[in-house]
Amino acid sequence: MRLSLLLLLLLGACVSRPMADRDGDARLATAAIVVPRDADGTPLADAPRLKAIGRRHDVLVVSGGGADGAFGAGILVGWSRAGTRPEFDVVTGVSTGALIGVLAFAGPQWDPALERLYTGITRKQVYRKRGLFGLLQRGALYDRKPLEQLVASVVDAALLDRIAAEHGRGRRLYVATTDLDDGTLTTWDMGAIAAAKSPARVALFRRVLLASSAVPGAFAPVYIRERAPAPTMHVDGSVKAALLLRGFMVDTPTGDQRVWVIVNGHLAWRGKDAVSGAGAGSIVGRSVSELLRSATAASVYNAYVDSRRVGAQFRLAWLPDGETELGGIDFDPAGMKRLFDSGVALAAASGWRSEPPRLGTFERVE
């Protein structure tokens, strides 16, 4: 996508904010938001404390990446096939990683759905093109109605019942969105939504997933009523953070902790070797791409430092440099199957790394 089109959105689009309470239960939405910091950024003294439910404490962190999420899906399925996949105490996801995380949290019995979603769908099952007119009038180049139907086909009451049962055991599932109204990363306790005695729980659960993958300019924001007077605008969690990991997720009573991080993309030192075009669209697009690549590397390093500081083992997997990324919305079944198989192979070989690549001497945390 040429991001120069986004400038037109900022300059001239006029998109109204819906006022209807489509979620049906604003109290549920408010209660499901985890707020580990005060409004001014000060850490709260009463951040949620997780209880140990076993001798080990395993945390799974899944990044965004759109169609490249096929790599992470392959790791999870391959992990199950190898018989070494742990039961995760905490699962977090951002963007496409949110949907992967939901199915990973539910357990290996949802692997067939995970494989189907990331090897058997096409662009038409995710979005329809609106073009420039849609960008100016509706704030999005693409209509995500097909994606809404796809999510609804997987995220149903039975899946939420499973998540609610695991939430009751003490396991936790978190998804991140970006609140564009106040510019903060919002962490949603998806297990709390699933376990709620509210008829709106399924609708809200789906909307949070859609919000987490609502790439600005490509897809319209998702509005969730959580406070008066109007619904809050939420977009892709990757706008604020490539990964979702907070101290309270790993600071638990157990001494045996592991943090597993899946990056659905490269962690290469250099970007593409292709010469950049001289047009404004090419320059802006390439610059934003490099900005996002640097932000991902920084998020991975922060996760590594946070894990090691509490004594947790750190395990990291990323798309091998030899594999070609598909790009965020290039849902090509053949390409996704290739990335999926790469993930399966990595899991079979137990190809996890204990630290991010290219660390300097003083960057390591023992």
mmCIF file of C-alpha atoms in Angstrom:
data_model
loop_
_atom_site.group_PDB
_atom_site.id
_atom_site.type_symbol
_atom_site.label_atom_id
_atom_site.label_comp_id
_atom_site.label_asym_id
_atom_site.label_seq_id
_atom_site.Cartn_x
_atom_site.Cartn_y
_atom_site.Cartn_z
ATOM 1 C CA MET A 1 0.000 0.000 0.000
ATOM 2 C CA ARG A 2 1.345 3.434 -0.893
ATOM 3 C CA LEU A 3 1.207 5.334 2.344
ATOM 4 C CA SER A 4 1.109 8.659 0.515
ATOM 5 C CA LEU A 5 -2.616 8.007 0.175
ATOM 6 C CA LEU A 6 -2.864 8.294 3.930
ATOM 7 C CA LEU A 7 -1.869 11.940 3.596
ATOM 8 C CA LEU A 8 -5.039 12.521 1.610
ATOM 9 C CA LEU A 9 -6.997 11.004 4.443
ATOM 10 C CA LEU A 10 -5.425 13.373 6.935
ATOM 11 C CA LEU A 11 -5.884 16.394 4.705
ATOM 12 C CA GLY A 12 -9.379 16.053 3.398
ATOM 13 C CA ALA A 13 -11.392 13.099 4.574
ATOM 14 C CA CYS A 14 -14.508 13.634 6.615
ATOM 15 C CA VAL A 15 -15.598 10.471 8.348
ATOM 16 C CA SER A 16 -18.196 10.673 11.071
ATOM 17 C CA ARG A 17 -17.863 8.832 14.368
ATOM 18 C CA PRO A 18 -20.688 6.375 15.080
ATOM 19 C CA MET A 19 -22.574 7.124 18.280
ATOM 20 C CA ALA A 20 -24.497 3.882 18.698
ATOM 21 C CA ASP A 21 -23.441 1.451 21.402
ATOM 22 C CA ARG A 22 -22.905 -1.505 19.094
ATOM 23 C CA ASP A 23 -21.159 -3.583 21.748
ATOM 24 C CA GLY A 24 -24.233 -3.681 23.950
ATOM 25 C CA ASP A 25 -22.371 -3.663 27.262
ATOM 26 C CA ALA A 26 -20.048 -0.722 27.962
ATOM 27 C CA ARG A 27 -19.434 -1.954 31.512
ATOM 28 C CA LEU A 28 -18.032 -5.200 30.172
ATOM 29 C CA ALA A 29 -15.659 -3.328 27.849
ATOM 30 C CA THR A 30 -14.461 -1.081 30.669
ATOM 31 C CA ALA A 31 -13.931 -3.992 33.050
ATOM 32 C CA ALA A 32 -11.947 -5.955 30.434
ATOM 33 C CA ILE A 33 -9.285 -3.262 29.976
ATOM 34 C CA VAL A 34 -6.094 -3.898 31.928
ATOM 35 C CA VAL A 35 -4.595 -0.643 33.145
ATOM 36 C CA PRO A 36 -1.118 -1.288 34.524
ATOM 37 C CA ARG A 37 -0.221 2.436 34.465
ATOM 38 C CA ASP A 38 -1.859 5.635 35.597
ATOM 39 C CA ALA A 39 -3.077 8.308 33.164
ATOM 40 C CA ASP A 40 0.276 10.109 33.476
ATOM 41 C CA GLY A 41 2.233 6.908 32.879
ATOM 42 C CA THR A 42 3.004 6.144 36.520
ATOM 43 C CA PRO A 43 2.985 2.378 37.233
ATOM 44 C CA LEU A 44 0.089 1.332 39.422
ATOM 45 C CA ALA A 45 0.787 -0.348 42.745
ATOM 46 C CA ASP A 46 -2.049 -2.789 42.172
ATOM 47 C CA ALA A 47 -1.172 -4.117 38.706
ATOM 48 C CA PRO A 48 -2.841 -7.519 38.273
ATOM 49 C CA ARG A 49 -0.868 -10.266 39.945
ATOM 50 C CA LEU A 50 -0.929 -13.653 38.234
ATOM 51 C CA LYS A 51 -1.042 -16.797 40.277
ATOM 52 C CA ALA A 52 1.177 -19.766 39.529
ATOM 53 C CA ILE A 53 -0.875 -22.689 38.253
ATOM 54 C CA GLY A 54 2.038 -25.085 37.899
ATOM 55 C CA ARG A 55 5.726 -25.519 38.542
ATOM 56 C CA ARG A 56 6.500 -23.763 35.267
ATOM 57 C CA HIS A 57 5.191 -20.455 33.988
ATOM 58 C CA ASP A 58 5.128 -20.210 30.172
ATOM 59 C CA VAL A 59 4.297 -16.975 28.349
ATOM 60 C CA LEU A 60 3.631 -16.897 24.588
ATOM 61 C CA VAL A 61 4.002 -13.538 22.809
ATOM 62 C CA VAL A 62 2.936 -13.318 19.139
ATOM 63 C CA SER A 63 3.643 -10.325 16.905
ATOM 64 C CA GLY A 64 1.626 -8.882 14.067
ATOM 65 C CA GLY A 65 2.455 -9.422 10.412
ATOM 66 C CA GLY A 66 -0.766 -9.941 8.460
ATOM 67 C CA ALA A 67 -0.385 -12.803 6.006
ATOM 68 C CA ASP A 68 3.096 -13.468 7.400
ATOM 69 C CA GLY A 69 1.286 -14.761 10.482
ATOM 70 C CA ALA A 70 1.291 -18.070 8.607
ATOM 71 C CA PHE A 71 4.823 -18.513 9.945
ATOM 72 C CA GLY A 72 3.694 -18.260 13.573
ATOM 73 C CA ALA A 73 0.725 -20.525 12.907
ATOM 74 C CA GLY A 74 3.126 -23.094 11.468
ATOM 75 C CA ILE A 75 5.319 -22.936 14.579
ATOM 76 C CA LEU A 76 2.365 -23.690 16.840
ATOM 77 C CA VAL A 77 1.079 -26.545 14.700
ATOM 78 C CA GLY A 78 4.585 -27.975 14.312
ATOM 79 C CA TRP A 79 5.123 -27.649 18.039
ATOM 80 C CA SER A 80 1.991 -29.709 18.669
ATOM 81 C CA ARG A 81 3.111 -32.369 16.194
ATOM 82 C CA ALA A 82 6.480 -32.600 17.940
ATOM 83 C CA GLY A 83 4.733 -33.185 21.264
ATOM 84 C CA THR A 84 6.750 -30.495 23.036
ATOM 85 C CA ARG A 85 4.312 -27.587 23.048
ATOM 86 C CA PRO A 86 3.694 -26.348 26.593
ATOM 87 C CA GLU A 87 0.382 -25.264 28.041
ATOM 88 C CA PHE A 88 0.842 -21.512 28.112
ATOM 89 C CA ASP A 89 -0.055 -19.730 31.329
ATOM 90 C CA VAL A 90 -0.204 -16.382 29.517
ATOM 91 C CA VAL A 91 -0.757 -15.709 25.807
ATOM 92 C CA THR A 92 -0.580 -12.279 24.201
ATOM 93 C CA GLY A 93 -1.130 -11.150 20.623
ATOM 94 C CA VAL A 94 -1.046 -8.019 18.514
ATOM 95 C CA SER A 95 -2.734 -7.600 15.116
ATOM 96 C CA THR A 96 -2.757 -10.974 13.307
ATOM 97 C CA GLY A 97 -0.996 -12.327 16.392
ATOM 98 C CA ALA A 98 -4.193 -11.658 18.337
ATOM 99 C CA LEU A 99 -6.153 -14.256 16.350
ATOM 100 C CA ILE A 100 -3.231 -16.684 16.450
ATOM 101 C CA GLY A 101 -2.969 -16.130 20.198
ATOM 102 C CA VAL A 102 -6.656 -16.844 20.782
ATOM 103 C CA LEU A 103 -6.432 -20.220 19.049
ATOM 104 C CA ALA A 104 -3.103 -21.028 20.712
ATOM 105 C CA PHE A 105 -4.634 -20.295 24.109
ATOM 106 C CA ALA A 106 -7.616 -22.546 23.372
ATOM 107 C CA GLY A 107 -5.225 -25.446 22.778
ATOM 108 C CA PRO A 108 -3.883 -27.826 20.127
ATOM 109 C CA GLN A 109 -7.391 -29.048 19.307
ATOM 110 C CA TRP A 110 -7.846 -25.740 17.484
ATOM 111 C CA ASP A 111 -4.755 -26.369 15.304
ATOM 112 C CA PRO A 112 -6.879 -27.429 12.282
ATOM 113 C CA ALA A 113 -8.646 -24.052 12.371
ATOM 114 C CA LEU A 114 -5.287 -22.299 12.717
ATOM 115 C CA GLU A 115 -3.879 -24.146 9.716
ATOM 116 C CA ARG A 116 -6.993 -23.499 7.627
ATOM 117 C CA LEU A 117 -6.935 -19.773 8.379
ATOM 118 C CA TYR A 118 -3.286 -19.345 7.469
ATOM 119 C CA THR A 119 -2.945 -21.639 4.466
ATOM 120 C CA GLY A 120 -6.351 -21.817 2.832
ATOM 121 C CA ILE A 121 -7.745 -18.289 2.584
ATOM 122 C CA THR A 122 -7.450 -15.697 -0.175
ATOM 123 C CA ARG A 123 -7.608 -11.917 -0.273
ATOM 124 C CA LYS A 124 -11.322 -12.072 -1.123
ATOM 125 C CA GLN A 125 -11.964 -13.800 2.201
ATOM 126 C CA VAL A 126 -10.266 -10.963 4.077
ATOM 127 C CA TYR A 127 -11.181 -7.711 2.325
ATOM 128 C CA ARG A 128 -12.741 -5.991 -0.676
ATOM 129 C CA LYS A 129 -11.190 -2.985 -2.366
ATOM 130 C CA ARG A 130 -12.855 0.398 -1.969
ATOM 131 C CA GLY A 131 -10.243 2.547 -3.682
ATOM 132 C CA LEU A 132 -9.463 6.204 -3.153
ATOM 133 C CA PHE A 133 -13.135 7.145 -2.784
ATOM 134 C CA GLY A 134 -13.487 4.712 0.094
ATOM 135 C CA LEU A 135 -10.394 6.159 1.744
ATOM 136 C CA LEU A 136 -11.740 9.693 1.601
ATOM 137 C CA GLN A 137 -15.346 8.913 2.496
ATOM 138 C CA ARG A 138 -14.967 6.014 4.917
ATOM 139 C CA GLY A 139 -11.390 6.318 6.126
ATOM 140 C CA ALA A 140 -10.259 2.997 4.620
ATOM 141 C CA LEU A 141 -9.039 1.609 1.309
ATOM 142 C CA TYR A 142 -10.586 -1.786 2.018
ATOM 143 C CA ASP A 143 -13.883 -3.132 3.248
ATOM 144 C CA ARG A 144 -13.229 -5.688 6.013
ATOM 145 C CA LYS A 145 -16.682 -7.294 5.895
ATOM 146 C CA PRO A 146 -15.196 -10.587 4.628
ATOM 147 C CA LEU A 147 -12.763 -10.574 7.573
ATOM 148 C CA GLU A 148 -15.631 -10.000 9.989
ATOM 149 C CA GLN A 149 -17.382 -13.057 8.550
ATOM 150 C CA LEU A 150 -14.172 -15.090 8.734
ATOM 151 C CA VAL A 151 -13.608 -14.193 12.391
ATOM 152 C CA ALA A 152 -17.247 -14.970 13.185
ATOM 153 C CA SER A 153 -16.870 -18.424 11.631
ATOM 154 C CA VAL A 154 -14.092 -19.248 14.110
ATOM 155 C CA VAL A 155 -14.819 -17.149 17.195
ATOM 156 C CA ASP A 156 -18.114 -18.491 18.471
ATOM 157 C CA ALA A 157 -19.709 -19.239 21.837
ATOM 158 C CA ALA A 158 -18.043 -22.668 22.021
ATOM 159 C CA LEU A 159 -14.574 -21.154 21.651
ATOM 160 C CA LEU A 160 -15.358 -18.501 24.268
ATOM 161 C CA ASP A 161 -16.621 -21.183 26.646
ATOM 162 C CA ARG A 162 -13.275 -22.948 26.301
ATOM 163 C CA ILE A 163 -11.364 -19.704 26.926
ATOM 164 C CA ALA A 164 -13.593 -18.896 29.909
ATOM 165 C CA ALA A 165 -12.893 -22.300 31.444
ATOM 166 C CA GLU A 166 -9.137 -21.797 31.122
ATOM 167 C CA HIS A 167 -9.456 -18.258 32.472
ATOM 168 C CA GLY A 168 -11.153 -19.767 35.506
ATOM 169 C CA ARG A 169 -8.097 -21.966 36.060
ATOM 170 C CA GLY A 170 -5.890 -18.882 36.249
ATOM 171 C CA ARG A 171 -4.545 -18.768 32.698
ATOM 172 C CA ARG A 172 -4.639 -15.384 30.963
ATOM 173 C CA LEU A 173 -5.173 -14.205 27.376
ATOM 174 C CA TYR A 174 -4.369 -10.617 26.393
ATOM 175 C CA VAL A 175 -4.812 -8.699 23.134
ATOM 176 C CA ALA A 176 -3.536 -5.191 22.374
ATOM 177 C CA THR A 177 -5.199 -2.395 20.425
ATOM 178 C CA THR A 178 -4.201 1.230 19.957
ATOM 179 C CA ASP A 179 -6.599 3.806 21.403
ATOM 180 C CA LEU A 180 -6.275 6.650 18.902
ATOM 181 C CA ASP A 181 -8.303 9.016 21.075
ATOM 182 C CA ASP A 182 -5.693 9.188 23.822
ATOM 183 C CA GLY A 183 -2.761 7.630 21.978
ATOM 184 C CA THR A 184 -2.205 4.704 24.333
ATOM 185 C CA LEU A 185 -1.806 0.973 24.000
ATOM 186 C CA THR A 186 -4.895 -0.764 25.381
ATOM 187 C CA THR A 187 -4.486 -4.243 26.850
ATOM 188 C CA TRP A 188 -7.668 -6.335 26.833
ATOM 189 C CA ASP A 189 -8.247 -9.277 29.156
ATOM 190 C CA MET A 190 -9.955 -11.543 26.633
ATOM 191 C CA GLY A 191 -10.591 -14.274 29.200
ATOM 192 C CA ALA A 192 -12.589 -11.813 31.278
ATOM 193 C CA ILE A 193 -14.734 -11.023 28.235
ATOM 194 C CA ALA A 194 -15.221 -14.719 27.473
ATOM 195 C CA ALA A 195 -16.195 -15.478 31.082
ATOM 196 C CA ALA A 196 -18.665 -12.605 31.386
ATOM 197 C CA LYS A 197 -22.346 -13.336 31.953
ATOM 198 C CA SER A 198 -23.315 -10.957 29.186
ATOM 199 C CA PRO A 199 -25.087 -11.580 25.869
ATOM 200 C CA ALA A 200 -22.645 -9.101 24.319
ATOM 201 C CA ARG A 201 -19.514 -11.109 25.115
ATOM 202 C CA VAL A 202 -19.137 -12.759 21.687
ATOM 203 C CA ALA A 203 -19.691 -9.501 19.791
ATOM 204 C CA LEU A 204 -17.217 -7.584 21.958
ATOM 205 C CA PHE A 205 -14.611 -10.349 21.750
ATOM 206 C CA ARG A 206 -14.803 -10.290 17.950
ATOM 207 C CA ARG A 207 -14.630 -6.490 17.809
ATOM 208 C CA VAL A 208 -11.465 -6.371 19.895
ATOM 209 C CA LEU A 209 -9.831 -8.873 17.524
ATOM 210 C CA LEU A 210 -10.896 -6.803 14.519
ATOM 211 C CA ALA A 211 -9.626 -3.628 16.174
ATOM 212 C CA SER A 212 -6.235 -5.165 16.873
ATOM 213 C CA SER A 213 -5.728 -5.794 13.145
ATOM 214 C CA ALA A 214 -7.318 -2.583 11.823
ATOM 215 C CA VAL A 215 -4.319 -1.145 9.960
ATOM 216 C CA PRO A 216 -4.926 2.648 9.743
ATOM 217 C CA GLY A 217 -5.833 3.714 6.235
ATOM 218 C CA ALA A 218 -6.264 0.136 5.036
ATOM 219 C CA PHE A 219 -9.183 -0.726 7.339
ATOM 220 C CA ALA A 220 -11.609 1.507 9.189
ATOM 221 C CA PRO A 221 -11.130 1.921 12.946
ATOM 222 C CA VAL A 222 -13.269 -0.144 15.294
ATOM 223 C CA TYR A 223 -15.370 1.846 17.760
ATOM 224 C CA ILE A 224 -15.900 0.381 21.217
ATOM 225 C CA ARG A 225 -18.012 2.124 23.841
ATOM 226 C CA GLU A 226 -16.093 2.039 27.080
ATOM 227 C CA ARG A 227 -16.613 5.568 28.362
ATOM 228 C CA ALA A 228 -18.941 8.521 27.703
ATOM 229 C CA PRO A 229 -19.837 10.410 25.657
ATOM 230 C CA ALA A 230 -18.852 8.583 22.460
ATOM 231 C CA PRO A 231 -17.331 5.213 21.516
ATOM 232 C CA THR A 232 -13.547 5.082 21.560
ATOM 233 C CA MET A 233 -11.595 4.664 18.320
ATOM 234 C CA HIS A 234 -9.318 1.604 18.276
ATOM 235 C CA VAL A 235 -6.872 0.512 15.567
ATOM 236 C CA ASP A 236 -4.028 -1.976 15.079
ATOM 237 C CA GLY A 237 -2.086 -2.610 18.273
ATOM 238 C CA SER A 238 1.143 -2.606 16.246
ATOM 239 C CA VAL A 239 0.863 1.172 15.909
ATOM 240 C CA LYS A 240 2.075 1.409 19.519
ATOM 241 C CA ALA A 241 3.876 -1.904 20.100
ATOM 242 C CA ALA A 242 5.050 -4.775 17.909
ATOM 243 C CA LEU A 243 4.804 -7.107 20.922
ATOM 244 C CA LEU A 244 2.680 -7.168 24.062
ATOM 245 C CA LEU A 245 4.631 -8.073 27.202
ATOM 246 C CA ARG A 246 4.233 -6.384 30.579
ATOM 247 C CA GLY A 247 6.018 -6.995 33.848
ATOM 248 C CA PHE A 248 2.974 -8.392 35.635
ATOM 249 C CA MET A 249 2.773 -11.179 33.042
ATOM 250 C CA VAL A 250 6.111 -12.671 34.094
ATOM 251 C CA ASP A 251 6.509 -11.508 37.702
ATOM 252 C CA THR A 252 4.916 -14.585 39.294
ATOM 253 C CA PRO A 253 5.642 -16.709 42.388
ATOM 254 C CA THR A 254 7.134 -19.580 40.382
ATOM 255 C CA GLY A 255 10.860 -19.489 39.791
ATOM 256 C CA ASP A 256 10.771 -21.469 36.540
ATOM 257 C CA GLN A 257 9.566 -19.061 33.855
ATOM 258 C CA ARG A 258 9.878 -19.075 30.070
ATOM 259 C CA VAL A 259 8.936 -16.369 27.596
ATOM 260 C CA TRP A 260 8.373 -17.573 24.021
ATOM 261 C CA VAL A 261 8.334 -14.782 21.400
ATOM 262 C CA ILE A 262 7.230 -15.356 17.802
ATOM 263 C CA VAL A 263 8.025 -12.597 15.302
ATOM 264 C CA ASN A 264 6.037 -12.999 12.098
ATOM 265 C CA GLY A 265 8.673 -11.410 9.917
ATOM 266 C CA HIS A 266 12.382 -10.790 9.560
ATOM 267 C CA LEU A 267 14.772 -9.373 12.123
ATOM 268 C CA ALA A 268 17.359 -8.548 9.497
ATOM 269 C CA TRP A 269 19.941 -5.841 10.087
ATOM 270 C CA ARG A 270 19.374 -4.438 6.610
ATOM 271 C CA GLY A 271 16.159 -3.942 4.690
ATOM 272 C CA LYS A 272 15.552 -4.796 1.061
ATOM 273 C CA ASP A 273 18.545 -4.355 -1.228
ATOM 274 C CA ALA A 274 16.343 -2.947 -4.004
ATOM 275 C CA VAL A 275 17.053 0.665 -4.918
ATOM 276 C CA SER A 276 14.320 2.967 -3.619
ATOM 277 C CA GLY A 277 12.216 4.902 -6.091
ATOM 278 C CA ALA A 278 12.488 8.675 -6.199
ATOM 279 C CA GLY A 279 8.745 9.378 -6.056
ATOM 280 C CA ALA A 280 7.045 10.652 -2.903
ATOM 281 C CA GLY A 281 5.033 7.448 -2.466
ATOM 282 C CA SER A 282 8.145 5.276 -2.695
ATOM 283 C CA ILE A 283 10.123 7.448 -0.301
ATOM 284 C CA VAL A 284 7.346 7.601 2.298
ATOM 285 C CA GLY A 285 6.565 3.896 1.971
ATOM 286 C CA ARG A 286 10.194 2.817 2.304
ATOM 287 C CA SER A 287 10.754 5.185 5.244
ATOM 288 C CA VAL A 288 7.716 3.886 7.124
ATOM 289 C CA SER A 289 8.820 0.319 6.405
ATOM 290 C CA GLU A 290 12.219 1.029 7.947
ATOM 291 C CA LEU A 291 10.595 2.742 10.924
ATOM 292 C CA LEU A 292 8.438 -0.308 11.589
ATOM 293 C CA ARG A 293 11.403 -2.648 11.219
ATOM 294 C CA SER A 294 13.355 -0.671 13.813
ATOM 295 C CA ALA A 295 10.335 -0.579 16.142
ATOM 296 C CA THR A 296 9.981 -4.362 15.930
ATOM 297 C CA ALA A 297 13.649 -4.869 16.790
ATOM 298 C CA ALA A 298 13.286 -2.494 19.756
ATOM 299 C CA SER A 299 10.179 -4.339 21.009
ATOM 300 C CA VAL A 300 12.002 -7.671 20.796
ATOM 301 C CA TYR A 301 14.935 -6.293 22.756
ATOM 302 C CA ASN A 302 12.638 -4.844 25.426
ATOM 303 C CA ALA A 303 10.910 -8.227 25.788
ATOM 304 C CA TYR A 304 14.310 -9.875 26.161
ATOM 305 C CA VAL A 305 15.418 -7.420 28.857
ATOM 306 C CA ASP A 306 12.121 -7.628 30.775
ATOM 307 C CA SER A 307 12.269 -11.424 30.710
ATOM 308 C CA ARG A 308 15.857 -11.731 31.849
ATOM 309 C CA ARG A 309 15.464 -9.153 34.625
ATOM 310 C CA VAL A 310 12.926 -11.371 36.392
ATOM 311 C CA GLY A 311 14.995 -14.483 35.780
ATOM 312 C CA ALA A 312 12.809 -15.913 33.001
ATOM 313 C CA GLN A 313 14.321 -17.908 30.166
ATOM 314 C CA PHE A 314 13.902 -16.107 26.834
ATOM 315 C CA ARG A 315 13.112 -17.962 23.623
ATOM 316 C CA LEU A 316 12.767 -16.228 20.257
ATOM 317 C CA ALA A 317 11.799 -17.298 16.735
ATOM 318 C CA TRP A 318 11.635 -15.128 13.643
ATOM 319 C CA LEU A 319 11.167 -15.677 9.929
ATOM 320 C CA PRO A 320 14.479 -16.888 8.434
ATOM 321 C CA ASP A 321 16.218 -14.345 6.219
ATOM 322 C CA GLY A 322 16.062 -16.781 3.310
ATOM 323 C CA GLU A 323 12.251 -16.734 3.341
ATOM 324 C CA THR A 324 10.469 -13.925 1.493
ATOM 325 C CA GLU A 325 7.889 -11.948 3.454
ATOM 326 C CA LEU A 326 4.474 -11.689 1.847
ATOM 327 C CA GLY A 327 3.593 -8.260 3.174
ATOM 328 C CA GLY A 328 0.721 -7.336 5.448
ATOM 329 C CA ILE A 329 -2.338 -7.917 3.268
ATOM 330 C CA ASP A 330 -0.998 -10.185 0.530
ATOM 331 C CA PHE A 331 -3.067 -13.242 1.415
ATOM 332 C CA ASP A 332 -1.712 -15.631 -1.196
ATOM 333 C CA PRO A 333 -2.416 -19.286 -0.254
ATOM 334 C CA ALA A 334 0.733 -20.647 -1.907
ATOM 335 C CA GLY A 335 2.954 -18.087 -0.207
ATOM 336 C CA MET A 336 1.255 -18.579 3.145
ATOM 337 C CA LYS A 337 1.679 -22.359 2.874
ATOM 338 C CA ARG A 338 5.397 -21.788 2.267
ATOM 339 C CA LEU A 339 5.722 -19.669 5.415
ATOM 340 C CA PHE A 340 3.551 -22.104 7.380
ATOM 341 C CA ASP A 341 5.841 -24.999 6.409
ATOM 342 C CA SER A 342 8.854 -22.906 7.438
ATOM 343 C CA GLY A 343 7.308 -22.483 10.878
ATOM 344 C CA VAL A 344 6.567 -26.204 11.161
ATOM 345 C CA ALA A 345 10.198 -26.972 10.268
ATOM 346 C CA LEU A 346 11.530 -24.537 12.864
ATOM 347 C CA ALA A 347 9.373 -26.093 15.574
ATOM 348 C CA ALA A 348 10.466 -29.615 14.586
ATOM 349 C CA ALA A 349 14.125 -28.553 14.798
ATOM 350 C CA SER A 350 13.526 -26.634 18.046
ATOM 351 C CA GLY A 351 15.128 -23.642 16.386
ATOM 352 C CA TRP A 352 14.502 -21.172 19.199
ATOM 353 C CA ARG A 353 17.168 -18.580 20.032
ATOM 354 C CA SER A 354 17.961 -17.452 23.569
ATOM 355 C CA GLU A 355 18.529 -13.797 22.670
ATOM 356 C CA PRO A 356 17.871 -11.306 19.868
ATOM 357 C CA PRO A 357 20.386 -11.265 17.012
ATOM 358 C CA ARG A 358 23.474 -9.023 16.935
ATOM 359 C CA LEU A 359 23.576 -8.057 20.611
ATOM 360 C CA GLY A 360 26.556 -6.040 21.755
ATOM 361 C CA THR A 361 28.513 -6.947 24.874
ATOM 362 C CA PHE A 362 26.764 -4.423 27.094
ATOM 363 C CA GLU A 363 23.314 -5.241 25.703
ATOM 364 C CA ARG A 364 23.256 -8.755 27.095
ATOM 365 C CA VAL A 365 21.416 -9.480 30.326
ATOM 366 C CA GLU A 366 22.763 -12.466 32.217
#
